[in-house]
Coordinates of C-alpha atoms in Angstrom, one line a residue:
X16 CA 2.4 0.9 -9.9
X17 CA 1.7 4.5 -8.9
X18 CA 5.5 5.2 -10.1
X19 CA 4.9 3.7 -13.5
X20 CA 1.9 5.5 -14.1
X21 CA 4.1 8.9 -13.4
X22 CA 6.2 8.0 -16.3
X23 CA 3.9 7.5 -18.6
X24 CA 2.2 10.6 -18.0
X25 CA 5.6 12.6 -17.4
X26 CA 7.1 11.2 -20.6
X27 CA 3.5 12.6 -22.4
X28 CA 4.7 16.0 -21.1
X29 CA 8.6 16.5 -20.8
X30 CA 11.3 14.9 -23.2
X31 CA 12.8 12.4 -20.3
X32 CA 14.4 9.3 -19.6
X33 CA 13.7 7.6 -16.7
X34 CA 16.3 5.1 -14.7
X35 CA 15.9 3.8 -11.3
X36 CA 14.5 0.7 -8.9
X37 CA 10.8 -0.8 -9.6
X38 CA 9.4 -3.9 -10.7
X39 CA 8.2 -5.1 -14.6
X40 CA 5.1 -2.7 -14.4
X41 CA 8.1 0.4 -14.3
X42 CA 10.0 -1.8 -17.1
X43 CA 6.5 -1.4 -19.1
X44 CA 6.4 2.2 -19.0
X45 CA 10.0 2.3 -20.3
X46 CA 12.0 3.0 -17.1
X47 CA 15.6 1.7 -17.1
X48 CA 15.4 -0.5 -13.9
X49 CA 18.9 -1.0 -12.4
X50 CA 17.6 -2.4 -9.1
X51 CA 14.6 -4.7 -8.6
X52 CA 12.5 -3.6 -6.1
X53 CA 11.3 -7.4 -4.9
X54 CA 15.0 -7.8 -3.8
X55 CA 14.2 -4.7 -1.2
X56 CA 10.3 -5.0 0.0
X57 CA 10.3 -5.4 3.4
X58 CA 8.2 -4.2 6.0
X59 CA 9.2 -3.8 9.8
X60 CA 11.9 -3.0 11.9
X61 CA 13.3 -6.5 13.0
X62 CA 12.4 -7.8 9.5
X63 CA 15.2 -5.0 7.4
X64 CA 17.9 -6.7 9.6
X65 CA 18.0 -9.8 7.2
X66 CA 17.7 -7.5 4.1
X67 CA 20.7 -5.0 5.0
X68 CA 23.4 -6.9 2.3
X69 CA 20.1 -6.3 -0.1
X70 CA 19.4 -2.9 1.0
X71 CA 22.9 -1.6 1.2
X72 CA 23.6 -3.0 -2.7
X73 CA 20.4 -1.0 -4.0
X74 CA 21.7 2.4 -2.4
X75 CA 25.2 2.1 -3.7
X76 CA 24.3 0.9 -7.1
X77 CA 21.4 3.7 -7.7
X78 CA 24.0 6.4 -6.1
X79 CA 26.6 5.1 -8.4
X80 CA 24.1 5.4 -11.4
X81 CA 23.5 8.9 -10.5
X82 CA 26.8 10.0 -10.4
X83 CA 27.3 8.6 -14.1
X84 CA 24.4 9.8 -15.2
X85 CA 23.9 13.3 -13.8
X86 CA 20.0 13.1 -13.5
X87 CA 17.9 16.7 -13.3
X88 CA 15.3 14.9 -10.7
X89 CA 14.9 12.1 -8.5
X90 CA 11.6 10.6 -7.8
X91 CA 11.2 9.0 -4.4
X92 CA 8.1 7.1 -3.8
X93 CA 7.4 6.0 -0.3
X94 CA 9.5 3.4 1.1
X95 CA 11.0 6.2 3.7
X96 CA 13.9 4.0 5.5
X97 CA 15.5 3.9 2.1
X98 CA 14.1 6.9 -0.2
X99 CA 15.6 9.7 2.8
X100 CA 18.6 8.4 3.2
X101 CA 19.2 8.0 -0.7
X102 CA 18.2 11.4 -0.9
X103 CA 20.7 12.4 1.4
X104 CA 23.8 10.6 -0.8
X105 CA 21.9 12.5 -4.0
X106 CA 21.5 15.9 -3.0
X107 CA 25.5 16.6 -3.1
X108 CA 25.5 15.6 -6.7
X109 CA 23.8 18.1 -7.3
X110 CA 20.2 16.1 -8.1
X111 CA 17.0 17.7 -6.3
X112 CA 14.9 15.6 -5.0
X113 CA 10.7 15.1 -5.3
X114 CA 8.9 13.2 -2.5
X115 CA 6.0 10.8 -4.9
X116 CA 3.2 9.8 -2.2
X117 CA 4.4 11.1 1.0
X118 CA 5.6 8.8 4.0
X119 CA 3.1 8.5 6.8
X120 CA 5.3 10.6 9.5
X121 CA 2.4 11.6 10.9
X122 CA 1.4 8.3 12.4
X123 CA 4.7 7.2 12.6
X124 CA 7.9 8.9 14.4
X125 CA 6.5 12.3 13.3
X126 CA 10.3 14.4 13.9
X127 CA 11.6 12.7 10.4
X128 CA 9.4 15.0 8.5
X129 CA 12.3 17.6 9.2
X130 CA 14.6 15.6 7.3
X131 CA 12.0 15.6 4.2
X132 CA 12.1 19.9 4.5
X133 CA 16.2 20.0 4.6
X134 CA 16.3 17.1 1.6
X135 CA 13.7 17.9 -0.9
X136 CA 12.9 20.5 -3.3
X137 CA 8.9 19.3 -3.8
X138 CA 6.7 16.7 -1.5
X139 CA 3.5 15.3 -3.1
X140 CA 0.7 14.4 -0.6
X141 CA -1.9 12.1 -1.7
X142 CA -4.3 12.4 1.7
X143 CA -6.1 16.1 2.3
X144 CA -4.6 16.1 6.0
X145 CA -1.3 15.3 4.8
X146 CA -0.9 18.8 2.9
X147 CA -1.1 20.7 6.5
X148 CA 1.3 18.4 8.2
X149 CA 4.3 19.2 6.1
X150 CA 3.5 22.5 5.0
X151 CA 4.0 23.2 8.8
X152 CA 7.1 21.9 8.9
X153 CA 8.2 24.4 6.0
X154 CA 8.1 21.7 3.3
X155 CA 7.1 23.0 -0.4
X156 CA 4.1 20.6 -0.7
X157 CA 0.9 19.9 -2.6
X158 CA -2.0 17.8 -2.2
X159 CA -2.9 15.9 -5.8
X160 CA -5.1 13.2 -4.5
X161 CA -5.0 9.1 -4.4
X162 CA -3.9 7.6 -7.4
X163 CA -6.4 4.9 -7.1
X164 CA -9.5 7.4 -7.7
X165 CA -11.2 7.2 -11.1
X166 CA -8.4 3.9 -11.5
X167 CA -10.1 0.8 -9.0
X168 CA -13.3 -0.6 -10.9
X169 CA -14.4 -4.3 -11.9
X170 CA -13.1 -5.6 -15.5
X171 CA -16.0 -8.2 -15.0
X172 CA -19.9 -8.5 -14.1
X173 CA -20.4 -10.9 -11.4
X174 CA -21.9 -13.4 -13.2
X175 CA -18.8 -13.5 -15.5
X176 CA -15.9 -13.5 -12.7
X177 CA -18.4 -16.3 -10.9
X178 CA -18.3 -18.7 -13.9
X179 CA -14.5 -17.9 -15.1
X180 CA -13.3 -19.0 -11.7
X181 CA -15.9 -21.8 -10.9
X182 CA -17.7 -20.3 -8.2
X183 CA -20.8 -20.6 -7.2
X184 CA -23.4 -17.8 -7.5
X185 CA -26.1 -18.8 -4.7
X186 CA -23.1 -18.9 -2.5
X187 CA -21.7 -15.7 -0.4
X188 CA -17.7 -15.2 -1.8
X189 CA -15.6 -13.7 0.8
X190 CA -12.4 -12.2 -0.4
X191 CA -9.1 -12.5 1.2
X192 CA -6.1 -10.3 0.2
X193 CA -3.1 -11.4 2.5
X194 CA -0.7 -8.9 1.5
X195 CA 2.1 -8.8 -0.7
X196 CA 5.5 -9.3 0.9
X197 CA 6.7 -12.7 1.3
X198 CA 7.2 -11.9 5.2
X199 CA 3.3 -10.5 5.4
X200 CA 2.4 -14.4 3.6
X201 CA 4.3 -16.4 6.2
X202 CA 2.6 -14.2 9.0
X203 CA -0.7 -14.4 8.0
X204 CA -1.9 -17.1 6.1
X205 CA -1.5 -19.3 9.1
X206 CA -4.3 -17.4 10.7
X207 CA -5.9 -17.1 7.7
X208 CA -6.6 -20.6 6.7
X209 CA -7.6 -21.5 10.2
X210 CA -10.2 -18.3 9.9
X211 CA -11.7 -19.9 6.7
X212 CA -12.2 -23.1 8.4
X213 CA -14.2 -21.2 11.5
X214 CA -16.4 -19.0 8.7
X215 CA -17.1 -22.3 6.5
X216 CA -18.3 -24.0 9.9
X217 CA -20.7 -21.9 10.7
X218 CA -22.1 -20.6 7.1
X219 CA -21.5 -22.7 3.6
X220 CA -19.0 -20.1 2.1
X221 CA -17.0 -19.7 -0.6
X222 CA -13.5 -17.9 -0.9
X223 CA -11.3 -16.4 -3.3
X224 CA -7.7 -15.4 -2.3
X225 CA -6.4 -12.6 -4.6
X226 CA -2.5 -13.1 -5.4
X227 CA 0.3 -10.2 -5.6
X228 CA 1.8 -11.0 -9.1
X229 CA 4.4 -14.4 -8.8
X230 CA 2.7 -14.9 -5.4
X231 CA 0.0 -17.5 -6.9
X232 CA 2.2 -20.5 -5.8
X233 CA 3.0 -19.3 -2.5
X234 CA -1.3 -18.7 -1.7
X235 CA -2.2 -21.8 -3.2
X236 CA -0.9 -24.2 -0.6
X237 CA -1.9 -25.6 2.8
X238 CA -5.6 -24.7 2.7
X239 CA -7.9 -27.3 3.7
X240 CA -9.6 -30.1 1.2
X241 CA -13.0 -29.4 2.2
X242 CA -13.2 -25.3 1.6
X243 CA -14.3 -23.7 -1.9
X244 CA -11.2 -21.7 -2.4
X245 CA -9.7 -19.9 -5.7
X246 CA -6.5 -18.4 -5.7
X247 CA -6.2 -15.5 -8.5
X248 CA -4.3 -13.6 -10.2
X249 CA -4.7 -10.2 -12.2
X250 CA -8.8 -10.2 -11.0
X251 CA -8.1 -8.7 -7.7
X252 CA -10.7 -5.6 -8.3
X253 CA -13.4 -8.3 -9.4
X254 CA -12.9 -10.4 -6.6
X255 CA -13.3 -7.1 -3.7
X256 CA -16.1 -5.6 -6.2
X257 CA -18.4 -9.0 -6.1
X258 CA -17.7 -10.3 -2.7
X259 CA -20.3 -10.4 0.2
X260 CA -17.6 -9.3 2.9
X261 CA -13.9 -8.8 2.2
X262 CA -10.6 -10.0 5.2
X263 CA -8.1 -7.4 3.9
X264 CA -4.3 -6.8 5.1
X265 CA -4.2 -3.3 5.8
X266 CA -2.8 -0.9 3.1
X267 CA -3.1 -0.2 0.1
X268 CA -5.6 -2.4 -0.3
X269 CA -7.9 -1.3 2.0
X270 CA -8.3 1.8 0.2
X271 CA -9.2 -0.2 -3.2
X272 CA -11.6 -2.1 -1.1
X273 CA -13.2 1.3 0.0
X274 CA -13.4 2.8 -3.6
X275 CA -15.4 -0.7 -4.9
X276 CA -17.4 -0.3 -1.6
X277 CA -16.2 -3.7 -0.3
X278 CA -17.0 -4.4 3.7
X279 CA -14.4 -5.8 4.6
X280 CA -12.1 -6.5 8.2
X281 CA -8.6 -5.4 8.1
X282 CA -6.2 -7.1 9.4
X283 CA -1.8 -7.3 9.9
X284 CA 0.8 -8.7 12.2
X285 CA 4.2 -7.9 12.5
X286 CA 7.0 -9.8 14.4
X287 CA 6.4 -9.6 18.1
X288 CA 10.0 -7.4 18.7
X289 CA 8.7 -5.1 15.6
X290 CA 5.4 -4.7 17.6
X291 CA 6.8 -3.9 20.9
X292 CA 9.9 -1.4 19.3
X293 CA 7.0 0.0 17.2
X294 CA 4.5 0.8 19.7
X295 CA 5.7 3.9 21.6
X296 CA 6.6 5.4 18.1
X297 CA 3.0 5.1 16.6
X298 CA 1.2 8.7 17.1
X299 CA -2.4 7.3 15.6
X300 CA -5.2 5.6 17.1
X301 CA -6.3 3.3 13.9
X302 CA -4.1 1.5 11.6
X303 CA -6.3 1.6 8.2
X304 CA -6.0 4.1 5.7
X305 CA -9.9 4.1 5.5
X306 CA -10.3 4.7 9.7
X307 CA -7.6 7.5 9.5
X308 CA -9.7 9.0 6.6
X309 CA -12.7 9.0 8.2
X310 CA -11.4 9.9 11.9
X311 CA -13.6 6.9 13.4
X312 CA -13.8 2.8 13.6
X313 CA -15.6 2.9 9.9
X314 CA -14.5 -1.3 9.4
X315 CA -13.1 -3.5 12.2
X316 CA -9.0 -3.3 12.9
X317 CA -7.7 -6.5 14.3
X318 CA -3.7 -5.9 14.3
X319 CA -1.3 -8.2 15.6
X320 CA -2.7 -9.9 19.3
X321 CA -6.1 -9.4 18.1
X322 CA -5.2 -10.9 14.6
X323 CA -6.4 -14.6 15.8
X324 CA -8.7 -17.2 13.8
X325 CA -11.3 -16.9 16.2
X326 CA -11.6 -13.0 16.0
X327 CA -11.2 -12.6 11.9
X328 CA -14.2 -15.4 11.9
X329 CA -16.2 -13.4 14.3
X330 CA -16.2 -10.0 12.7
X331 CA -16.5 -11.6 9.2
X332 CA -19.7 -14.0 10.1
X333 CA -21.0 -10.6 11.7
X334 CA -20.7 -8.8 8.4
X335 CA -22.1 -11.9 6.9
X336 CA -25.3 -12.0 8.7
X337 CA -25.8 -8.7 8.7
X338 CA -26.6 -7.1 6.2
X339 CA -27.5 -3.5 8.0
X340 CA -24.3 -3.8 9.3
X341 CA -23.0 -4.3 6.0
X342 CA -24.9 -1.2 4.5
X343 CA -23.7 1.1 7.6
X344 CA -20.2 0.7 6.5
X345 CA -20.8 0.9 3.2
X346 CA -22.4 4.3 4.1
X347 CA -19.5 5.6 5.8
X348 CA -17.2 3.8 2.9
X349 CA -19.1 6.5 0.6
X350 CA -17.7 9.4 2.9
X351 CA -14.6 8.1 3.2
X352 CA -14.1 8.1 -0.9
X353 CA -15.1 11.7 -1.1
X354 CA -12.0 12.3 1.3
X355 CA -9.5 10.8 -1.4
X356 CA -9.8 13.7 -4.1
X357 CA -10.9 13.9 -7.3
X358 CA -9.6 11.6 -10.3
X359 CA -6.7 12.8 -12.3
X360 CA -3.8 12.6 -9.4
X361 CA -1.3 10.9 -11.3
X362 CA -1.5 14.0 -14.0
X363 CA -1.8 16.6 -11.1
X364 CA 1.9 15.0 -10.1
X365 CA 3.5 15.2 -13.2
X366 CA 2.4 19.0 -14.1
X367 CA 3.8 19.7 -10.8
X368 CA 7.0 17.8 -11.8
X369 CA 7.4 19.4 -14.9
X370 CA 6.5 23.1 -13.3
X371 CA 9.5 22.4 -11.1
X372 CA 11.7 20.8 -14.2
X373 CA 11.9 23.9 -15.8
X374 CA 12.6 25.9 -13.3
X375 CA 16.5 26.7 -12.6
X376 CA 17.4 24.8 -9.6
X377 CA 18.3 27.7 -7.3
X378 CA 14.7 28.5 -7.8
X379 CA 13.2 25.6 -5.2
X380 CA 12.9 27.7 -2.1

């Protein structure tokens, strides 16, 4: 998403082409996609072991396509297992390389953050911390903001997203956004359902489960007769923007949750091997974008052992039947947003981008 939107915006400012991995939202801002990125999404450390064949056939065919093609730039966005050691293999061609939304080093094995100063010419941070922790480490960096600000808002009223999906309005909707990944679905929708069933026994309920595109069929099964449940698709802002309370895997999502001013509980679970060859590498106390922001427990954090049906129903019949609690977080959700930067970060990124395209590339020091 966020690379797509670069494109567009880079091709409204520099004669370009664009060629690389992404999905069909890349494809529809007119990016040659040699490698699909579904083939490579994968989250964990135990979990890349049964991707490698995958992994390893992305990185030799987008090397091989930058050998033929001689591109000025590559773009790297994220994904830093893959994106540092493709920019390793790029840099001898002769390509310099632009870091597009940071990796989170600084919560996780900090030391790699060398590797981003020795194999990048430009690193663009999206969190205002972020802008310290590699310009310490001697990386040429900016701050441009989130690329969600001025982007996340309803399409609907709730009155019209209530009646388009058959929902009830005297009822309280509680959102659920399970994640993404096919391996985050098989973790936690398990839990999930079992949650519902816990919150629908205790308060009549209603809940709408908001589907990563082509993920519909995979949400819509094994929930139980008896709850009020949508699964949608393409209406995920609607659904955090009118619901009561929100269960959120954490991400991405949680900051779109913050910027509609959604309470919600984040939640995630990894493999237990993951967890317990993750632990001693994690340098942060919270796991939520929106905790890190705001330095404190601003919504409840239950991560993998604490991820259970009874805990997810406890937090989110709290929220529920509180609605001071609810109106404390959404206080602290306010301070949190003014943390993420003003809108225009997407255009912020490609000015930078095109400042460094026209420079000669000796010049990046």
């Amino acid at each position: 998403m966020y690379a797509a939107q670069l494109a567009t915006a880079m091709k409204a400012r520099v004669n370009c082409e664009f060629f690389g991995m992404g999905g069909d939202q890349m494809r529809a801002a007119g990016v040659d996609v040699i490698t699909d990125y579904s083939e490579v999404s994968v989250l964990g450390i135990t979990e890349i072991l049964g991707h490698l064949p995958q992994l390893i056939r992305a990185m030799r065919g987008l090397v091989n396509a930058a050998r033929s093609r001689k591109p000025s730039l590559a773009i790297l966005t994220d994904f830093p297992g893959f994106h540092l050691r493709l920019a390793r293999k790029l840099k001898p061609l002769g390509v310099r390389n632009v870091y597009y939304i940071c990796p989170q080093f600084w919560a996780w094995r900090p030391w790699r953050v060398r590797l981003v100063r020795r194999r990048f010419a430009l690193a663009l941070c999206i969190f205002p911390f972020e802008e310290k922790f590699f310009g310490d480490a001697g990386v040429p960096v900016k701050f441009i903001g989130h690329p969600l600000v001025g982007k996340v808002a309803p399409s609907q009223t709730r009155e019209a997203f209530f009646a388009k999906n058959g929902l009830n309005p005297a009822l309280p909707l509680v959102t659920i956004l399970p994640g993404s990944r096919n391996s985050e679905l098989a973790r936690h929708l398990p839990i999930l359902r079992q949650s519902c069933v816990r919150i629908h026994a205790e308060i009549p309920v209603q809940f709408v489960a908001a589907a990563a595109p082509g993920r519909t069929d995979s949400l819509r099964q094994g929930w139980p007769q008896n709850l009020l449940l949508r699964v949608i698709e393409g209406q995920t802002y609607d659904a955090l923007a009118h619901a009561s309370t929100s269960i959120v895997s954490s991400g991405t999502a949680t900051v779109e949750a913050a910027l509609l001013n959604s309470p919600m509980v984040v939640v995630y679970r990894v493999t237990p091997l993951t967890a317990l060859l993750a632990k001693p590498l994690v340098r942060t106390k919270y796991f939520s974008m929106v905790n890190l922001l705001a330095g404190r427990e601003v919504v409840p954090e239950l991560i993998q052992n604490e991820f259970t049906p009874e805990n997810v129903a406890a937090r989110t019949l709290s929220l529920l039947r509180d609605p001071a609690a609810v109106a404390a977080m959404q206080a602290d959700l306010a301070e949190v947003r003014t943390r993420l930067g003003p809108p225009g970060a997407v255009e912020r990124a490609a000015d930078a981008i095109a400042e460094l395209l026209a420079k000669p590339s000796g010049n990046d020091s």
